[in-house]
């Protein structure tokens, strides 16, 4: 059923309008019940949602300092393992070092710096980043979302954006129309988003494993007594400690880790500068890309295979985008350009300079290139930095799981908000422990940075490629970028990423399969949950209660009314859900006031509190029932005092409903005065209007007083559907497996609905329902 049809079938007060002017005057009240909302029109993203964070430079510098401790740990520790991964079979020619350095330099420049810091970060969704943020942005500009609970009024929320006319509107319109008409395109776009999300979560498994294992392996420089098993064991202990401290929150972790990472970047940058001066200054000529061409001419297939090691210098680049909600665009740009990028370039250049003199020591190039007096300080800081490296992807994983939860693409799990000042900072205990167990398994199982690097590279490049795909859609439909610039982006950055992707897939059997298997499992879980969620919604829509049935229930003399306010929870936002039919069929009593509550998530990060509650009265009026849609963004926090807020908003709705009626009556009176009726009839009509206004105001006052009384004296009872979901008998075997087994297995092992809504058990009543899908 389309939104338009659903809106026409909805149960609401139909108020006849006397003329076009009245319709225009009443529209703000009908659709925006709590204050006026002005739609913001934009052409290109200008860091929406980040303005408050970027309002003064002291705040920016403070956030930039914090971001070093969270965002750059993974990117910053890549010098530990990049060169051993590139030259896994040793250095065959001295100039190969210049070719590898040139590849690293341009890869770091084009991907993390140009692509992410200066392009992708601009595609934020009101200050939020990540794969789902990009997907939400696209869904707002083209009706490609598969979430069925969409309403026309959603587009009047302040954070929605309108398009401005553009000379390049034609291409955007064609693409937008094609996506909206194709069901395959909608499903494919959702699957791409889920795959990108799964790969980012995979990153957060491999990042801790390879970073910590590489750092701990440095102890071999001073003792050979430690075996690979012992190094893996030490790494596991460090990983367990890291995951245990996540519950303290990102802001506390970032303040603790930021000074350590600052010291790390100073050390690797300083060491790199020292090696350049001492060993071989000629490595600086690697800035000439011709050395890349010569490298490929000399090594051919081996050079192509080595790209899987080169791309590891970009590990953690996706964290720049995924962790954006924790900080701001400007803060990440400042920290990247002022400290991180220069330190990394110096570190890689210094290692290359050292290897020009000692090419046989490439398997442990990082620690071999450290000057003797700095070895132990560097070793200690590298251990700390490697532990911190995991933080970037762990924080990013919490953020994207939180986003996918809100959009119905992930089974319900507990979310803990760890900061009162930054709502984007969350901790998800279940995900934290799953990641910890997976990291321990990978570290103890592989015990080798080379094999982990093969798996890691696959996950990294897949995420980058998927982000670029979604970004191109944003460029065309939303930014309306010049087509030549889009083609330039695809031919440069897009081509480079595809080249890296082909290289890492070559190592599929050597560990590259692991992130794909993991992502496939996670995608199945996400898609099954989302698919059944959509099927349940359409079932409720097909079985909603008709207006005639509501009148029958209201007129039933055997149906007694009992004190109190009943809230029936449902996903349905159009019409009255079938849970109400199940209730009245078994319980011959209704509460004095009834509210049908639907909590829905929009494809925006935040919904202003004054625009969150959307009410409509349910006819007949004697039923004293209302529809309430509570709208949240995927980063919103549910109110602690939800009941009190809902009752307050309902009172305001009743007042504004009467205001609307009175304005209509006044308009009728004014129109009569302009006509040709006798003066006596005009006076009589005005008296009728005044009396009608008084009656409406008395009714309003009575309803508000009754609402307050029922809430204070009898309280609220929460009606929750206890649903059993089964496949229809005629369903095919695949559908029966998905619904009867996979979905119900997930449902039994996730948080129940009353826990998600935080409903007190003493005032909760479960209504049994069966969904045959």
XYZ file of C-alpha atoms in Angstrom:
773
model
C 0.000 0.000 0.000
C 1.390 3.381 -0.905
C 1.787 6.182 1.596
C -0.915 8.183 -0.099
C -3.421 5.348 0.159
C -2.470 4.690 3.740
C -3.000 8.325 4.575
C -6.480 8.298 3.002
C -7.449 5.171 4.938
C -6.180 6.514 8.254
C -8.731 7.250 10.955
C -8.752 10.915 11.748
C -10.965 13.955 12.006
C -11.983 15.117 8.529
C -12.627 18.854 8.770
C -14.210 20.523 5.726
C -12.410 23.644 4.560
C -14.465 26.558 3.398
C -11.905 28.030 0.978
C -8.323 27.782 -0.202
C -7.125 30.525 2.102
C -8.361 28.589 5.132
C -6.554 25.465 3.960
C -3.316 27.368 3.700
C -3.795 28.893 7.155
C -4.646 25.578 8.803
C -1.831 23.499 7.286
C 0.781 24.346 9.946
C -1.550 23.169 12.712
C -2.655 19.976 10.973
C 0.820 18.792 10.125
C 3.034 20.503 12.672
C 1.219 20.271 16.002
C 4.017 21.593 18.202
C 5.412 24.823 16.881
C 6.308 25.945 13.411
C 9.017 24.148 11.470
C 10.823 25.766 8.577
C 12.270 23.402 6.018
C 15.928 24.042 5.284
C 16.954 23.996 1.649
C 20.516 23.061 0.806
C 22.416 22.255 -2.327
C 25.488 20.575 -0.909
C 26.297 19.311 2.579
C 28.008 21.886 4.691
C 28.850 19.708 7.686
C 25.264 19.644 8.939
C 25.089 18.947 12.583
C 28.690 19.903 13.129
C 28.249 23.673 13.347
C 27.773 23.647 17.092
C 30.968 21.645 17.495
C 32.860 23.937 15.123
C 31.514 27.205 16.558
C 34.835 28.226 18.118
C 38.405 27.108 17.674
C 38.922 26.128 21.291
C 36.172 23.518 20.971
C 37.624 22.362 17.643
C 41.132 21.974 19.078
C 39.781 20.125 22.108
C 37.846 17.702 19.902
C 40.843 17.372 17.566
C 42.991 16.344 20.534
C 40.383 13.777 21.651
C 40.002 12.427 18.115
C 43.701 11.477 18.046
C 43.024 9.026 20.873
C 40.013 7.433 19.194
C 40.122 7.813 15.422
C 43.790 7.422 14.466
C 45.053 4.496 16.500
C 44.607 2.030 13.642
C 45.936 4.334 10.927
C 48.846 5.385 13.158
C 50.095 1.876 13.966
C 50.135 0.646 10.352
C 53.927 1.323 10.026
C 54.393 -1.691 12.309
C 53.394 -4.165 9.600
C 53.124 -2.511 6.153
C 56.634 -3.112 4.764
C 56.832 -6.759 5.965
C 53.495 -7.343 4.212
C 54.623 -5.648 0.963
C 57.930 -7.558 0.820
C 56.758 -10.860 2.291
C 59.276 -12.662 0.024
C 62.096 -10.173 0.593
C 63.443 -7.206 -1.424
C 64.686 -8.298 -4.864
C 65.902 -4.939 -6.162
C 67.117 -1.887 -4.246
C 64.866 0.477 -6.256
C 61.815 -1.598 -5.320
C 61.947 0.274 -2.011
C 61.417 3.571 -3.865
C 58.516 2.062 -5.802
C 56.893 0.792 -2.599
C 57.415 4.151 -0.837
C 55.893 5.984 -3.800
C 52.878 3.660 -3.672
C 52.466 4.223 0.067
C 52.814 8.006 -0.313
C 50.176 8.346 -3.025
C 47.854 5.786 -1.406
C 47.935 7.690 1.892
C 47.428 10.973 0.067
C 44.566 9.929 -2.210
C 42.573 7.621 0.093
C 42.690 8.710 3.760
C 43.537 12.387 3.109
C 41.797 13.442 -0.116
C 38.955 10.923 -0.264
C 37.954 10.636 3.389
C 39.075 13.865 5.062
C 38.098 16.277 2.284
C 35.335 14.461 0.374
C 33.613 11.657 2.290
C 33.381 13.619 5.547
C 31.307 16.215 3.686
C 28.720 13.507 2.979
C 27.788 13.371 6.651
C 24.196 13.072 7.770
C 23.803 16.094 10.053
C 27.166 15.360 11.651
C 26.938 11.551 11.620
C 29.109 9.275 9.503
C 29.278 5.648 8.478
C 27.695 3.425 5.871
C 24.176 3.686 7.290
C 24.459 7.474 7.483
C 25.185 7.540 3.731
C 22.261 5.189 3.117
C 19.933 7.367 5.192
C 21.051 10.439 3.290
C 20.199 8.755 -0.016
C 16.837 7.531 1.306
C 15.819 11.066 2.221
C 16.390 12.372 -1.290
C 14.957 9.387 -3.142
C 12.162 7.125 -1.935
C 14.321 4.000 -1.943
C 13.868 3.017 1.690
C 12.255 -0.356 2.339
C 11.031 0.790 5.758
C 7.225 0.641 5.366
C 6.225 3.110 8.112
C 6.911 6.267 6.106
C 4.523 9.238 6.224
C 4.234 12.423 4.215
C 4.560 14.428 7.439
C 8.041 12.998 8.053
C 9.448 15.298 5.394
C 8.345 18.330 7.421
C 10.787 17.549 10.225
C 13.456 20.265 10.362
C 16.409 18.004 9.570
C 14.965 16.953 6.228
C 16.428 18.907 3.315
C 14.839 20.144 0.110
C 16.608 20.408 -3.214
C 17.362 23.703 -4.930
C 17.085 24.063 -8.716
C 20.278 23.161 -10.535
C 21.545 23.029 -14.094
C 22.554 19.425 -13.403
C 19.118 18.454 -12.075
C 18.283 16.277 -15.096
C 20.849 13.545 -14.373
C 19.907 13.560 -10.694
C 16.204 13.258 -11.560
C 16.793 10.375 -13.964
C 18.851 8.423 -11.422
C 16.416 9.217 -8.632
C 13.429 8.089 -10.721
C 15.186 4.874 -11.758
C 15.997 3.957 -8.160
C 12.481 4.723 -6.945
C 10.824 2.563 -9.628
C 13.071 -0.469 -9.210
C 12.391 -2.828 -6.304
C 15.591 -4.673 -7.190
C 17.579 -1.422 -6.882
C 16.084 -0.746 -3.441
C 16.951 -4.224 -2.157
C 20.415 -4.082 -3.749
C 21.126 -0.704 -2.136
C 20.107 -2.070 1.262
C 22.301 -5.164 0.784
C 25.282 -2.993 -0.211
C 24.760 -0.945 2.960
C 24.542 -4.087 5.085
C 27.692 -5.491 3.457
C 29.579 -2.275 4.152
C 28.385 -2.331 7.757
C 29.418 -5.970 8.144
C 32.876 -5.256 6.737
C 33.396 -2.353 9.158
C 32.524 -4.683 12.028
C 35.003 -7.150 10.515
C 37.635 -4.398 10.604
C 37.106 -4.085 14.336
C 38.041 -7.759 14.714
C 41.213 -7.729 12.620
C 42.499 -4.311 13.772
C 43.140 -5.338 17.395
C 44.590 -8.691 16.350
C 47.178 -7.445 13.854
C 48.096 -4.248 15.730
C 48.699 -5.827 19.124
C 50.392 -8.920 17.671
C 52.775 -6.751 15.606
C 53.691 -4.576 18.568
C 54.277 -7.462 20.994
C 56.396 -9.287 18.404
C 58.943 -6.460 18.736
C 60.231 -8.019 21.945
C 62.040 -10.598 19.791
C 64.664 -7.919 19.175
C 65.968 -8.342 22.734
C 65.100 -11.954 23.520
C 64.488 -15.079 21.512
C 63.058 -16.992 24.477
C 59.496 -16.005 23.621
C 57.767 -18.367 21.203
C 54.942 -17.447 18.835
C 52.449 -19.064 21.231
C 53.711 -16.926 24.130
C 53.523 -13.737 22.025
C 49.968 -14.648 21.004
C 49.090 -15.239 24.684
C 50.446 -11.843 25.747
C 48.485 -10.249 22.908
C 45.271 -11.938 24.072
C 45.729 -10.563 27.612
C 46.159 -7.022 26.245
C 43.063 -7.421 24.054
C 40.936 -8.589 26.979
C 42.006 -5.543 28.996
C 41.166 -3.228 26.085
C 37.625 -4.575 25.673
C 37.013 -4.528 29.421
C 37.555 -0.756 29.635
C 35.068 0.057 26.841
C 32.221 0.335 29.354
C 33.755 3.523 30.771
C 32.806 5.388 27.604
C 34.505 6.927 24.580
C 35.090 10.340 26.160
C 37.015 8.896 29.115
C 38.956 6.495 26.901
C 39.820 9.265 24.424
C 41.156 11.621 27.105
C 43.300 8.761 28.436
C 44.565 7.570 25.055
C 45.057 10.905 23.252
C 48.356 11.825 25.037
C 49.759 8.346 24.315
C 48.943 8.614 20.598
C 50.429 12.112 20.466
C 53.677 10.747 21.893
C 53.493 7.870 19.387
C 53.170 10.190 16.389
C 56.017 12.378 17.642
C 58.220 9.289 18.093
C 57.555 7.701 14.685
C 57.796 11.066 12.928
C 61.019 11.975 14.722
C 62.532 8.519 14.132
C 61.611 8.738 10.464
C 63.273 12.152 10.115
C 66.390 10.821 11.886
C 66.612 7.822 9.509
C 66.243 10.035 6.440
C 69.138 12.238 7.555
C 71.357 9.356 8.666
C 70.854 6.679 6.015
C 69.694 7.858 2.586
C 68.223 11.261 1.729
C 67.678 10.183 -1.892
C 64.500 8.323 -0.899
C 62.752 11.709 -1.121
C 62.752 11.330 -4.893
C 60.086 8.621 -4.459
C 57.592 11.461 -4.741
C 58.050 10.944 -8.485
C 55.309 8.436 -9.526
C 57.569 7.063 -12.280
C 59.111 4.822 -9.627
C 55.723 3.091 -9.359
C 55.752 2.402 -13.103
C 59.311 1.027 -12.937
C 58.348 -1.110 -9.911
C 55.546 -2.755 -11.908
C 57.748 -3.216 -14.987
C 60.387 -5.033 -12.922
C 58.099 -7.182 -10.801
C 54.948 -7.553 -12.939
C 52.563 -9.994 -11.177
C 54.503 -9.845 -7.887
C 54.068 -6.054 -7.850
C 50.328 -6.457 -8.303
C 50.173 -9.023 -5.481
C 52.163 -6.691 -3.211
C 49.369 -4.103 -3.448
C 47.591 -6.162 -0.795
C 50.359 -5.096 1.583
C 50.452 -1.480 0.387
C 46.746 -0.979 1.118
C 47.354 -1.815 4.786
C 48.775 1.705 5.179
C 45.138 2.918 4.933
C 43.760 0.663 7.655
C 41.494 2.668 9.890
C 40.594 5.222 7.207
C 36.931 4.208 7.475
C 37.087 5.081 11.183
C 37.552 8.722 10.155
C 34.003 8.567 8.793
C 32.410 6.025 11.124
C 33.547 7.895 14.264
C 32.453 11.308 12.974
C 29.460 11.413 15.338
C 31.848 11.340 18.296
C 33.647 14.495 17.153
C 33.238 16.878 14.190
C 34.384 17.293 10.594
C 36.651 20.246 11.350
C 38.250 18.519 14.347
C 39.185 15.453 12.286
C 40.509 17.621 9.444
C 42.704 19.616 11.848
C 44.153 16.570 13.611
C 44.798 14.703 10.356
C 46.537 17.554 8.554
C 48.502 18.938 11.492
C 49.863 15.769 13.092
C 48.792 12.386 11.728
C 49.527 12.688 7.998
C 52.986 14.362 8.374
C 54.060 11.822 11.026
C 53.016 8.847 8.877
C 54.808 10.158 5.772
C 57.992 10.701 7.807
C 57.708 7.232 9.366
C 57.364 5.388 6.041
C 60.049 7.510 4.396
C 62.432 6.845 7.308
C 61.875 3.075 7.098
C 62.547 3.205 3.346
C 65.756 5.130 3.951
C 66.900 2.475 6.464
C 65.971 -0.398 4.142
C 68.018 1.124 1.322
C 71.072 0.293 3.431
C 69.774 -2.865 5.147
C 67.314 -4.545 2.722
C 67.641 -7.944 4.433
C 65.958 -6.634 7.591
C 62.593 -5.910 5.935
C 60.745 -8.582 7.969
C 61.181 -6.411 11.060
C 61.789 -3.035 9.461
C 60.013 -0.938 12.081
C 61.978 -2.013 15.178
C 65.255 -2.438 13.279
C 65.088 1.193 12.156
C 64.597 2.520 15.700
C 67.810 4.024 17.198
C 69.171 1.939 20.092
C 68.458 4.383 22.976
C 64.850 4.774 21.816
C 64.103 1.050 21.505
C 62.468 0.466 24.909
C 60.504 3.738 24.975
C 59.321 2.963 21.432
C 58.421 -0.631 22.382
C 56.342 0.443 25.400
C 54.558 3.195 23.486
C 53.974 0.842 20.523
C 52.241 -1.658 22.822
C 50.004 1.120 24.143
C 49.425 2.521 20.649
C 48.527 -0.920 19.285
C 45.977 -1.375 22.053
C 44.599 2.075 21.299
C 44.472 1.269 17.572
C 41.612 -1.075 18.278
C 39.619 1.757 19.831
C 38.986 3.494 16.516
C 37.145 0.587 14.936
C 35.479 -0.541 18.165
C 33.944 2.930 18.639
C 32.950 2.988 14.973
C 31.301 -0.419 15.320
C 29.219 0.757 18.275
C 28.089 3.760 16.219
C 27.031 1.854 13.106
C 25.300 -0.925 15.067
C 23.359 1.771 16.910
C 22.335 3.298 13.565
C 21.271 -0.037 12.081
C 19.299 -0.836 15.241
C 17.240 2.305 14.868
C 16.474 1.543 11.206
C 15.233 -1.981 11.924
C 18.272 -3.684 10.401
C 19.698 -5.341 13.509
C 18.217 -7.459 16.318
C 17.559 -5.428 19.506
C 20.532 -5.183 21.871
C 21.201 -3.044 24.925
C 22.695 0.388 24.180
C 24.410 2.397 26.929
C 24.877 6.149 26.429
C 28.223 6.939 28.017
C 28.374 10.731 27.755
C 25.889 13.428 28.738
C 27.645 15.966 26.500
C 28.054 13.849 23.341
C 24.971 11.738 22.547
C 26.785 9.975 19.703
C 29.057 8.181 22.166
C 27.550 4.781 22.948
C 28.623 1.418 24.338
C 26.919 -1.859 23.353
C 27.867 -4.641 25.816
C 26.754 -7.598 23.658
C 28.686 -6.380 20.599
C 31.720 -5.613 22.774
C 31.924 -9.181 24.102
C 31.308 -10.752 20.685
C 34.146 -8.668 19.219
C 36.408 -9.634 22.111
C 35.815 -13.363 21.599
C 36.312 -13.039 17.834
C 39.588 -11.116 18.309
C 40.878 -13.727 20.727
C 39.981 -16.473 18.245
C 41.727 -14.747 15.317
C 44.846 -13.891 17.335
C 45.220 -17.335 18.914
C 44.324 -19.111 15.681
C 46.536 -17.334 13.124
C 49.465 -16.189 15.332
C 50.880 -14.541 12.208
C 50.539 -10.946 11.066
C 50.927 -12.000 7.429
C 47.808 -14.205 7.432
C 45.838 -11.699 9.486
C 47.019 -8.996 7.067
C 45.545 -10.944 4.144
C 42.161 -11.061 5.882
C 42.451 -7.476 7.060
C 43.231 -6.112 3.597
C 40.109 -7.734 2.160
C 37.872 -6.092 4.736
C 39.545 -2.679 4.378
C 39.293 -2.488 0.580
C 35.727 -3.814 0.462
C 34.564 -1.082 2.845
C 36.360 1.615 0.852
C 34.868 0.425 -2.443
C 31.319 0.272 -1.049
C 31.683 3.739 0.491
C 32.785 5.105 -2.892
C 29.764 3.492 -4.579
C 27.324 5.173 -2.204
C 29.283 8.424 -2.406
C 28.878 8.535 -6.191
C 25.087 8.325 -5.716
C 25.305 11.213 -3.242
C 27.373 13.247 -5.720
C 24.841 12.736 -8.504
C 21.507 12.991 -6.663
C 22.203 15.278 -3.718
C 25.275 17.404 -4.396
C 24.571 17.444 -8.167
C 28.301 17.522 -8.803
C 29.568 18.271 -12.278
C 29.571 15.031 -14.279
C 33.213 15.527 -15.286
C 34.273 15.679 -11.623
C 32.316 12.495 -10.929
C 34.016 10.749 -13.829
C 37.387 12.030 -12.579
C 36.661 10.591 -9.108
C 35.728 7.207 -10.579
C 38.753 7.079 -12.887
C 41.217 7.974 -10.122
C 40.114 6.902 -6.663
C 37.592 4.360 -7.935
C 40.145 2.732 -10.232
C 42.791 2.610 -7.470
C 40.354 0.924 -5.057
C 39.310 -1.669 -7.635
C 42.976 -2.396 -8.342
C 43.603 -2.961 -4.635
C 40.440 -5.087 -4.390
C 41.662 -7.397 -7.159
C 44.969 -7.811 -5.330
C 43.511 -8.698 -1.917
C 41.044 -11.169 -3.487
C 44.034 -13.010 -4.970
C 44.923 -13.959 -1.374
C 41.452 -15.370 -0.736
C 42.659 -18.830 0.283
C 45.450 -17.400 2.473
C 43.122 -15.779 5.007
C 41.240 -13.393 2.723
C 38.128 -15.571 2.992
C 37.633 -14.863 6.702
C 36.092 -11.344 6.517
C 33.846 -12.457 3.643
C 32.544 -15.422 5.640
C 32.046 -13.268 8.711
C 30.270 -10.560 6.691
C 28.036 -13.128 5.003
C 26.866 -14.457 8.386
C 26.261 -10.956 9.705
C 24.430 -9.925 6.520
C 22.108 -12.935 6.800
C 21.246 -11.956 10.373
C 20.624 -8.324 9.431
C 18.601 -9.064 6.297
C 16.439 -11.763 7.918
C 15.592 -9.445 10.806
C 14.793 -6.544 8.477
C 12.794 -8.713 6.054
C 10.548 -10.205 8.761
C 10.158 -6.752 10.330
C 8.791 -5.458 7.007
C 6.554 -8.499 6.543
C 5.079 -8.048 10.043
C 4.332 -4.401 9.289
C 2.493 -5.240 6.076
C 0.548 -7.970 7.926
C -0.626 -5.396 10.479
C -1.474 -2.985 7.663
C -3.588 -5.641 5.920
C -5.379 -6.555 9.167
C -5.941 -3.102 10.644
C -9.329 -2.332 12.164
C -11.879 -0.611 9.946
C -13.748 2.590 10.969
C -17.030 0.629 10.983
C -15.593 -1.896 13.468
C -14.427 0.953 15.713
C -17.929 2.450 15.762
C -19.313 -0.973 16.618
C -16.879 -1.327 19.542
C -17.703 2.181 20.793
C -21.450 1.535 20.626
C -21.238 -1.876 22.320
C -23.149 -1.552 25.607
C -21.539 -4.696 26.985
C -18.143 -3.018 26.758
C -17.529 -1.283 30.095
C -15.105 1.600 30.598
C -12.617 1.396 33.438
C -10.460 4.190 34.905
C -6.993 4.822 33.525
C -5.090 5.396 30.323
C -4.222 2.452 28.058
C -1.316 2.623 25.605
C -1.351 0.036 22.808
C 2.106 -0.356 21.211
C 2.448 -1.254 17.558
C 4.726 -0.639 14.570
C 1.715 0.472 12.514
C 1.509 4.213 11.812
C -1.525 4.073 9.482
C -4.801 3.037 11.116
C -5.608 0.983 14.215
C -3.457 -2.148 14.738
C -4.909 -5.667 15.081
C -3.628 -5.909 18.671
C -6.672 -3.815 19.662
C -9.053 -6.354 18.062
C -7.342 -9.194 19.934
C -7.720 -7.281 23.191
C -11.429 -6.358 22.906
C -12.244 -9.908 21.737
C -10.971 -11.307 25.032
C -11.462 -8.469 27.540
C -14.938 -6.811 27.653
C -13.575 -3.584 29.123
C -11.784 -0.507 27.833
C -9.878 2.144 29.703
C -11.292 5.661 29.824
C -8.580 6.985 27.470
C -6.852 5.010 24.732
C -3.649 5.927 22.921
C -2.268 3.830 20.039
C 1.478 4.416 20.167
C 3.891 3.775 17.298
C 7.607 4.411 17.723
C 9.375 4.839 14.397
C 12.817 5.856 13.196
C 13.372 8.338 10.399
C 16.298 8.458 7.993
C 17.834 11.365 9.904
C 20.149 11.405 12.888
C 17.979 13.505 15.223
C 14.378 14.683 15.457
C 13.890 17.911 17.467
C 11.891 17.147 20.652
C 9.162 19.661 19.728
C 8.566 17.791 16.444
C 8.771 14.257 17.800
C 5.130 13.563 18.727
C 2.474 13.434 15.998
C -1.137 13.014 17.177
C -4.480 12.362 15.530
C -7.875 11.797 17.070
C -9.579 8.477 16.397
C -13.260 8.630 15.524
C -15.861 8.233 16.973
C -15.106 10.916 19.519
C -16.939 9.029 22.274
C -14.184 6.410 22.202
C -11.770 9.071 23.546
C -8.900 7.523 21.569
C -5.853 8.963 19.829
C -3.121 7.868 17.439
C 0.397 8.883 18.479
C 3.453 8.413 16.279
C 6.691 9.044 18.178
C 9.458 9.837 15.694
C 13.135 9.333 16.478
C 16.331 9.766 14.524
C 18.846 6.930 14.534
C 21.009 8.843 17.036
C 18.214 9.990 19.341
C 18.003 8.888 22.962
C 14.581 7.854 24.235
C 13.179 10.147 26.901
C 13.476 9.047 30.514
C 10.091 10.586 31.390
C 8.311 9.186 28.337
C 4.843 8.878 29.938
C 4.867 12.428 31.293
C 6.078 13.832 27.977
C 3.403 11.970 26.006
C 0.586 13.155 28.298
C 1.850 16.754 28.076
C 1.991 16.617 24.283
C -1.480 15.080 24.148
C -2.882 17.997 26.163
C -1.281 20.430 23.734
C -2.784 18.538 20.806
C -6.286 18.757 22.296
C -5.838 22.508 22.807
C -4.611 23.066 19.259
C -7.389 20.897 17.862
C -9.945 23.196 19.491
C -7.997 26.230 18.248
C -8.358 24.843 14.737
C -12.111 24.401 15.168
C -12.482 27.946 16.487
C -10.477 29.407 13.601
C -12.762 27.577 11.200
C -15.847 28.928 12.936
C -14.414 32.464 12.843
C -13.753 32.114 9.132
C -17.348 31.003 8.557
C -18.574 34.077 10.460
C -16.302 36.434 8.486
C -17.453 34.955 5.177
C -21.068 35.470 6.203
C -20.484 39.173 6.949
C -19.096 39.651 3.435
C -22.259 38.162 1.858
C -25.659 39.671 1.102
C -27.568 38.170 4.042
C -29.806 40.462 6.165
C -28.200 41.994 9.225
C -30.422 39.998 11.573
C -29.294 36.700 10.122
C -25.644 37.794 10.369
C -26.100 38.647 14.078
C -27.813 35.313 14.666
C -25.032 33.465 12.827
C -22.366 35.268 14.872
C -24.159 34.288 18.070
C -24.229 30.662 16.899
C -20.506 30.834 16.154
C -19.773 32.302 19.595
C -21.881 29.615 21.286
C -20.165 26.891 19.277
C -16.765 28.250 20.306
C -17.798 28.218 23.937
C -19.033 24.624 23.671
C -15.797 23.514 22.035
C -13.699 25.218 24.714
C -15.766 23.560 27.449
C -15.273 20.162 25.806
C -11.542 20.823 25.541
C -11.325 21.757 29.206
C -13.261 18.652 30.225
C -11.045 16.363 28.145
C -7.832 17.874 29.503
C -9.097 17.620 33.089
C -10.160 14.004 32.540
C -6.801 13.156 30.988
C -4.938 14.656 33.941
C -7.202 12.909 36.426
C -6.946 9.466 34.815
C -3.151 9.761 34.582
C -2.661 10.881 38.184
C -5.253 8.639 39.890
C -5.473 5.449 37.815
C -2.179 5.613 35.913
C -1.123 4.122 32.599
C -1.334 0.498 31.465
C 1.009 -0.546 28.637
C -0.362 -3.093 26.149
C 2.420 -5.002 24.359
C 1.901 -7.557 21.618
C 3.373 -10.972 22.437
C 3.750 -12.118 18.868
C 4.315 -15.548 17.440
C 5.656 -15.377 13.914
C 5.180 -18.360 11.609
C 5.271 -18.886 7.861
C 2.079 -19.668 5.964
C 1.433 -23.300 5.084
C 1.751 -22.559 1.376
C 5.107 -20.781 1.845
C 8.132 -22.265 0.089
C 10.791 -24.122 2.045
C 13.259 -21.205 2.038
C 10.687 -18.841 3.504
C 9.766 -21.395 6.184
C 13.429 -21.814 7.161
C 13.972 -18.033 7.340
C 10.852 -17.275 9.400
C 10.247 -20.411 11.486
C 13.852 -21.138 12.342
C 16.345 -18.329 11.693
C 14.145 -15.399 12.751
C 12.632 -17.144 15.772
C 16.091 -18.267 16.898
C 17.232 -14.637 16.779
C 14.052 -13.455 18.517
C 14.554 -15.831 21.444
C 18.096 -14.556 22.022
C 17.662 -10.774 21.839
C 16.144 -8.145 24.077
C 12.381 -8.290 24.359
C 10.234 -5.355 23.332
C 9.323 -4.222 26.853
C 13.023 -3.959 27.733
C 13.735 -1.900 24.636
C 10.909 0.513 25.533
C 11.860 0.330 29.251
C 8.269 -0.452 30.299
C 7.642 -1.243 34.009
C 6.416 -4.826 34.425
C 3.826 -3.928 37.067
C 1.890 -1.829 34.550
C 2.347 -4.016 31.496
C -0.120 -6.411 29.854
C 0.905 -8.695 27.014
C -1.614 -9.453 24.278
C -0.959 -12.672 22.382
C -0.924 -12.496 18.574
C 0.047 -14.791 15.731
C 1.536 -13.466 12.496
C 1.230 -15.783 9.507
C 3.636 -14.343 6.960
